[in-house]
Amino acid sequence: MQNFNELFSVYRNRFILFAISYVDNKEAAEDIVMDSFMYYWEKRKELDDTSNIPGYILTTIKHKCLNYLKHKLHVEKTHSEIKSHQSRVTELNISSLEACEPQELFAKELEALIMDTLNQLPEPSRTIFIKSRLKNKTYKEIGHDLNISEKSIEYHLTKAIKILKENLKDYLHLLILLSFFK
C-alpha cells in the first residue's frame, strides 16, 4: 500500500498532464488517471514483479484517452448529423412555405366541395345551375335549350342555391376571406 501511495504521489500530476495534452479537459484527464490507478490496483496481483508499473499505468491511461477521444468524436459526429438533418428540415420547410399559396389551397378545397355538391343535385337543377351560374346563360337561353319555362328555371336555381348554401355554410368565412385577397 505504501508503494502504491508513493507511486500515486510521484506520477499523478505527470499522468494528468499527459492525459490533458490529449483529451484537453482537466476533469476528464483526472478521471482517466484515477481510473487507471484503480485499474492497476485491481490487476496488480496478475502482474510480474519485474513489471514497469508506471509504464503499465501510462499504457492504461493511453487506452482510456483513446476511448475517451473515440467516444467524443462519435458524439460530435452524431451532433453534426443531427444538426445537418435539422438544417435540411428547416430548408425544406422554408421552400415549402415559399411555394405555398393558401388562396389556391382554399380555392381548390372549395371548388371540390362545390363540385361534389353539384354532383349531388337532381339532374334538372344541376344542369340549370351550371348553365346559369357557370356558363352565364340567360333564363331565356336556358329555357330555349331545355324547353322549359322561366318559372321552372327559377325554381330549380332556387333549389340548387339552397342546397349549395347548406353544404357550404361552414366555408362562408373562406369565401369572404378569398374575396378580400383577389
mmCIF file of C-alpha atoms in Angstrom:
data_model
loop_
_atom_site.group_PDB
_atom_site.id
_atom_site.type_symbol
_atom_site.label_atom_id
_atom_site.label_comp_id
_atom_site.label_asym_id
_atom_site.label_seq_id
_atom_site.Cartn_x
_atom_site.Cartn_y
_atom_site.Cartn_z
ATOM 1 C CA MET A 1 0.000 0.000 0.000
ATOM 2 C CA GLN A 2 2.852 2.345 0.819
ATOM 3 C CA ASN A 3 4.398 1.676 -2.619
ATOM 4 C CA PHE A 4 1.086 2.495 -4.251
ATOM 5 C CA ASN A 5 0.815 5.788 -2.314
ATOM 6 C CA GLU A 6 4.360 6.725 -3.349
ATOM 7 C CA LEU A 7 3.649 5.776 -6.960
ATOM 8 C CA PHE A 8 0.462 7.831 -6.862
ATOM 9 C CA SER A 9 2.215 10.862 -5.313
ATOM 10 C CA VAL A 10 5.110 10.784 -7.770
ATOM 11 C CA TYR A 11 3.212 10.146 -11.028
ATOM 12 C CA ARG A 12 -0.294 11.505 -10.540
ATOM 13 C CA ASN A 13 0.371 15.073 -11.753
ATOM 14 C CA ARG A 14 2.602 13.884 -14.623
ATOM 15 C CA PHE A 15 -0.058 11.435 -15.755
ATOM 16 C CA ILE A 16 -2.746 14.108 -15.536
ATOM 17 C CA LEU A 17 -0.650 16.463 -17.686
ATOM 18 C CA PHE A 18 -0.138 13.620 -20.190
ATOM 19 C CA ALA A 19 -3.883 12.932 -20.337
ATOM 20 C CA ILE A 20 -4.786 16.650 -20.567
ATOM 21 C CA SER A 21 -2.457 17.033 -23.566
ATOM 22 C CA TYR A 22 -4.707 14.609 -25.462
ATOM 23 C CA VAL A 23 -8.215 14.969 -24.060
ATOM 24 C CA ASP A 24 -7.992 18.751 -23.495
ATOM 25 C CA ASN A 25 -10.236 18.542 -20.438
ATOM 26 C CA LYS A 26 -8.802 18.693 -16.917
ATOM 27 C CA GLU A 27 -11.689 16.903 -15.201
ATOM 28 C CA ALA A 28 -11.752 14.120 -17.791
ATOM 29 C CA ALA A 29 -7.962 13.758 -17.533
ATOM 30 C CA GLU A 30 -8.158 13.488 -13.736
ATOM 31 C CA ASP A 31 -10.898 10.846 -14.032
ATOM 32 C CA ILE A 32 -8.879 8.880 -16.575
ATOM 33 C CA VAL A 33 -5.788 8.935 -14.333
ATOM 34 C CA MET A 34 -7.771 7.894 -11.249
ATOM 35 C CA ASP A 35 -9.489 5.106 -13.223
ATOM 36 C CA SER A 36 -6.110 3.947 -14.480
ATOM 37 C CA PHE A 37 -4.636 3.824 -10.986
ATOM 38 C CA MET A 38 -7.693 1.897 -9.801
ATOM 39 C CA TYR A 39 -7.377 -0.478 -12.761
ATOM 40 C CA TYR A 40 -3.742 -1.086 -11.845
ATOM 41 C CA TRP A 41 -4.708 -1.685 -8.210
ATOM 42 C CA GLU A 42 -7.292 -4.283 -9.256
ATOM 43 C CA LYS A 43 -4.832 -6.051 -11.617
ATOM 44 C CA ARG A 44 -1.639 -5.689 -9.528
ATOM 45 C CA LYS A 45 -1.574 -9.357 -8.442
ATOM 46 C CA GLU A 46 -1.678 -10.510 -12.063
ATOM 47 C CA LEU A 47 1.494 -8.554 -12.971
ATOM 48 C CA ASP A 48 5.055 -9.829 -12.735
ATOM 49 C CA ASP A 49 7.263 -8.443 -10.009
ATOM 50 C CA THR A 50 9.532 -7.117 -12.759
ATOM 51 C CA SER A 51 6.735 -5.189 -14.487
ATOM 52 C CA ASN A 52 7.221 -1.493 -15.208
ATOM 53 C CA ILE A 53 4.311 -0.204 -13.088
ATOM 54 C CA PRO A 54 4.440 3.445 -14.234
ATOM 55 C CA GLY A 55 4.629 2.205 -17.859
ATOM 56 C CA TYR A 56 1.669 -0.118 -17.225
ATOM 57 C CA ILE A 57 -0.417 2.724 -15.756
ATOM 58 C CA LEU A 58 0.619 5.082 -18.573
ATOM 59 C CA THR A 59 -0.416 2.472 -21.161
ATOM 60 C CA THR A 60 -3.774 2.199 -19.400
ATOM 61 C CA ILE A 61 -4.094 5.995 -19.463
ATOM 62 C CA LYS A 62 -3.265 5.949 -23.181
ATOM 63 C CA HIS A 63 -6.048 3.425 -23.895
ATOM 64 C CA LYS A 64 -8.552 5.304 -21.733
ATOM 65 C CA CYS A 65 -7.654 8.565 -23.529
ATOM 66 C CA LEU A 66 -8.164 6.818 -26.875
ATOM 67 C CA ASN A 67 -11.557 5.527 -25.759
ATOM 68 C CA TYR A 68 -12.496 8.979 -24.482
ATOM 69 C CA LEU A 69 -11.487 10.630 -27.773
ATOM 70 C CA LYS A 70 -13.250 7.999 -29.894
ATOM 71 C CA HIS A 71 -16.406 8.486 -27.859
ATOM 72 C CA LYS A 72 -16.068 12.278 -28.122
ATOM 73 C CA LEU A 73 -15.633 12.006 -31.899
ATOM 74 C CA HIS A 74 -18.683 9.748 -32.157
ATOM 75 C CA VAL A 75 -20.765 12.221 -30.134
ATOM 76 C CA GLU A 76 -19.553 15.147 -32.264
ATOM 77 C CA LYS A 77 -20.374 13.281 -35.491
ATOM 78 C CA THR A 78 -23.820 12.406 -34.178
ATOM 79 C CA HIS A 79 -24.468 16.034 -33.165
ATOM 80 C CA SER A 80 -23.243 17.179 -36.569
ATOM 81 C CA GLU A 81 -25.545 14.721 -38.357
ATOM 82 C CA ILE A 82 -28.491 15.798 -36.222
ATOM 83 C CA LYS A 83 -27.725 19.461 -36.892
ATOM 84 C CA SER A 84 -27.352 18.745 -40.612
ATOM 85 C CA HIS A 85 -30.683 16.899 -40.608
ATOM 86 C CA GLN A 86 -32.346 19.767 -38.743
ATOM 87 C CA SER A 87 -30.900 22.223 -41.267
ATOM 88 C CA ARG A 88 -32.291 20.166 -44.160
ATOM 89 C CA VAL A 89 -35.709 20.015 -42.488
ATOM 90 C CA THR A 90 -35.635 23.788 -41.927
ATOM 91 C CA GLU A 91 -34.619 24.415 -45.557
ATOM 92 C CA LEU A 92 -37.408 22.114 -46.732
ATOM 93 C CA ASN A 93 -39.916 23.953 -44.545
ATOM 94 C CA ILE A 94 -38.723 27.297 -45.939
ATOM 95 C CA SER A 95 -39.057 26.041 -49.520
ATOM 96 C CA SER A 96 -42.455 24.575 -48.811
ATOM 97 C CA LEU A 97 -43.738 27.777 -47.229
ATOM 98 C CA GLU A 98 -42.331 29.921 -50.052
ATOM 99 C CA ALA A 99 -44.121 27.730 -52.614
ATOM 100 C CA CYS A 100 -47.347 27.562 -50.620
ATOM 101 C CA GLU A 101 -50.267 29.609 -51.891
ATOM 102 C CA PRO A 102 -53.010 29.473 -49.243
ATOM 103 C CA GLN A 103 -55.514 31.063 -51.620
ATOM 104 C CA GLU A 104 -55.033 28.220 -54.097
ATOM 105 C CA LEU A 105 -55.350 25.615 -51.357
ATOM 106 C CA PHE A 106 -58.600 27.109 -50.116
ATOM 107 C CA ALA A 107 -59.891 27.668 -53.639
ATOM 108 C CA LYS A 108 -59.200 24.055 -54.648
ATOM 109 C CA GLU A 109 -60.831 22.698 -51.498
ATOM 110 C CA LEU A 110 -63.826 24.917 -52.004
ATOM 111 C CA GLU A 111 -64.051 24.047 -55.701
ATOM 112 C CA ALA A 112 -64.013 20.324 -54.858
ATOM 113 C CA LEU A 113 -66.795 20.828 -52.311
ATOM 114 C CA ILE A 114 -68.876 22.808 -54.811
ATOM 115 C CA MET A 115 -68.401 20.125 -57.467
ATOM 116 C CA ASP A 116 -69.382 17.381 -55.003
ATOM 117 C CA THR A 117 -72.488 19.332 -54.066
ATOM 118 C CA LEU A 118 -73.363 19.941 -57.717
ATOM 119 C CA ASN A 119 -72.997 16.229 -58.430
ATOM 120 C CA GLN A 120 -75.497 15.513 -55.646
ATOM 121 C CA LEU A 121 -78.140 17.820 -57.128
ATOM 122 C CA PRO A 122 -81.033 16.267 -59.052
ATOM 123 C CA GLU A 123 -80.411 16.358 -62.819
ATOM 124 C CA PRO A 124 -82.554 19.286 -63.929
ATOM 125 C CA SER A 125 -81.355 21.517 -61.047
ATOM 126 C CA ARG A 126 -77.674 20.707 -61.717
ATOM 127 C CA THR A 127 -77.943 21.358 -65.465
ATOM 128 C CA ILE A 128 -79.802 24.629 -64.961
ATOM 129 C CA PHE A 129 -77.377 25.843 -62.268
ATOM 130 C CA ILE A 130 -74.330 25.055 -64.444
ATOM 131 C CA LYS A 131 -75.827 26.796 -67.479
ATOM 132 C CA SER A 132 -76.885 29.840 -65.439
ATOM 133 C CA ARG A 133 -74.010 30.359 -62.997
ATOM 134 C CA LEU A 134 -71.025 28.720 -64.679
ATOM 135 C CA LYS A 135 -71.793 29.269 -68.361
ATOM 136 C CA ASN A 136 -73.532 32.657 -67.807
ATOM 137 C CA LYS A 137 -76.559 31.816 -69.929
ATOM 138 C CA THR A 138 -79.748 33.817 -69.518
ATOM 139 C CA TYR A 139 -83.028 32.302 -68.380
ATOM 140 C CA LYS A 140 -84.330 32.693 -71.928
ATOM 141 C CA GLU A 141 -81.338 30.769 -73.390
ATOM 142 C CA ILE A 142 -81.682 28.012 -70.798
ATOM 143 C CA GLY A 143 -85.448 27.802 -71.394
ATOM 144 C CA HIS A 144 -84.860 27.514 -75.122
ATOM 145 C CA ASP A 145 -82.098 24.813 -74.673
ATOM 146 C CA LEU A 146 -84.124 22.686 -72.243
ATOM 147 C CA ASN A 147 -87.603 23.563 -73.500
ATOM 148 C CA ILE A 148 -88.815 24.718 -70.056
ATOM 149 C CA SER A 149 -90.385 27.906 -68.662
ATOM 150 C CA GLU A 150 -88.514 30.659 -66.844
ATOM 151 C CA LYS A 151 -90.525 29.868 -63.710
ATOM 152 C CA SER A 152 -89.161 26.293 -63.785
ATOM 153 C CA ILE A 153 -85.662 27.700 -64.192
ATOM 154 C CA GLU A 154 -86.172 29.963 -61.157
ATOM 155 C CA TYR A 155 -87.498 27.015 -59.135
ATOM 156 C CA HIS A 156 -84.506 24.789 -59.983
ATOM 157 C CA LEU A 157 -81.968 27.585 -59.386
ATOM 158 C CA THR A 158 -83.557 28.398 -56.013
ATOM 159 C CA LYS A 159 -83.422 24.714 -55.101
ATOM 160 C CA ALA A 160 -79.748 24.393 -56.208
ATOM 161 C CA ILE A 161 -78.683 27.564 -54.386
ATOM 162 C CA LYS A 162 -80.438 26.450 -51.208
ATOM 163 C CA ILE A 163 -78.554 23.104 -51.259
ATOM 164 C CA LEU A 164 -75.246 24.831 -52.044
ATOM 165 C CA LYS A 165 -75.744 27.323 -49.188
ATOM 166 C CA GLU A 166 -76.477 24.477 -46.798
ATOM 167 C CA ASN A 167 -73.432 22.450 -47.857
ATOM 168 C CA LEU A 168 -71.129 25.482 -47.936
ATOM 169 C CA LYS A 169 -72.262 27.170 -44.697
ATOM 170 C CA ASP A 170 -69.035 26.160 -42.910
ATOM 171 C CA TYR A 171 -66.994 27.707 -45.726
ATOM 172 C CA LEU A 172 -68.625 31.088 -45.769
ATOM 173 C CA HIS A 173 -65.670 32.599 -43.897
ATOM 174 C CA LEU A 174 -63.319 31.205 -46.574
ATOM 175 C CA LEU A 175 -65.377 32.692 -49.362
ATOM 176 C CA ILE A 176 -65.261 36.069 -47.648
ATOM 177 C CA LEU A 177 -61.525 35.715 -46.977
ATOM 178 C CA LEU A 178 -60.793 34.747 -50.587
ATOM 179 C CA SER A 179 -62.774 37.704 -51.867
ATOM 180 C CA PHE A 180 -60.529 40.061 -49.845
ATOM 181 C CA PHE A 181 -57.320 38.648 -51.393
ATOM 182 C CA LYS A 182 -58.379 38.996 -55.029
#
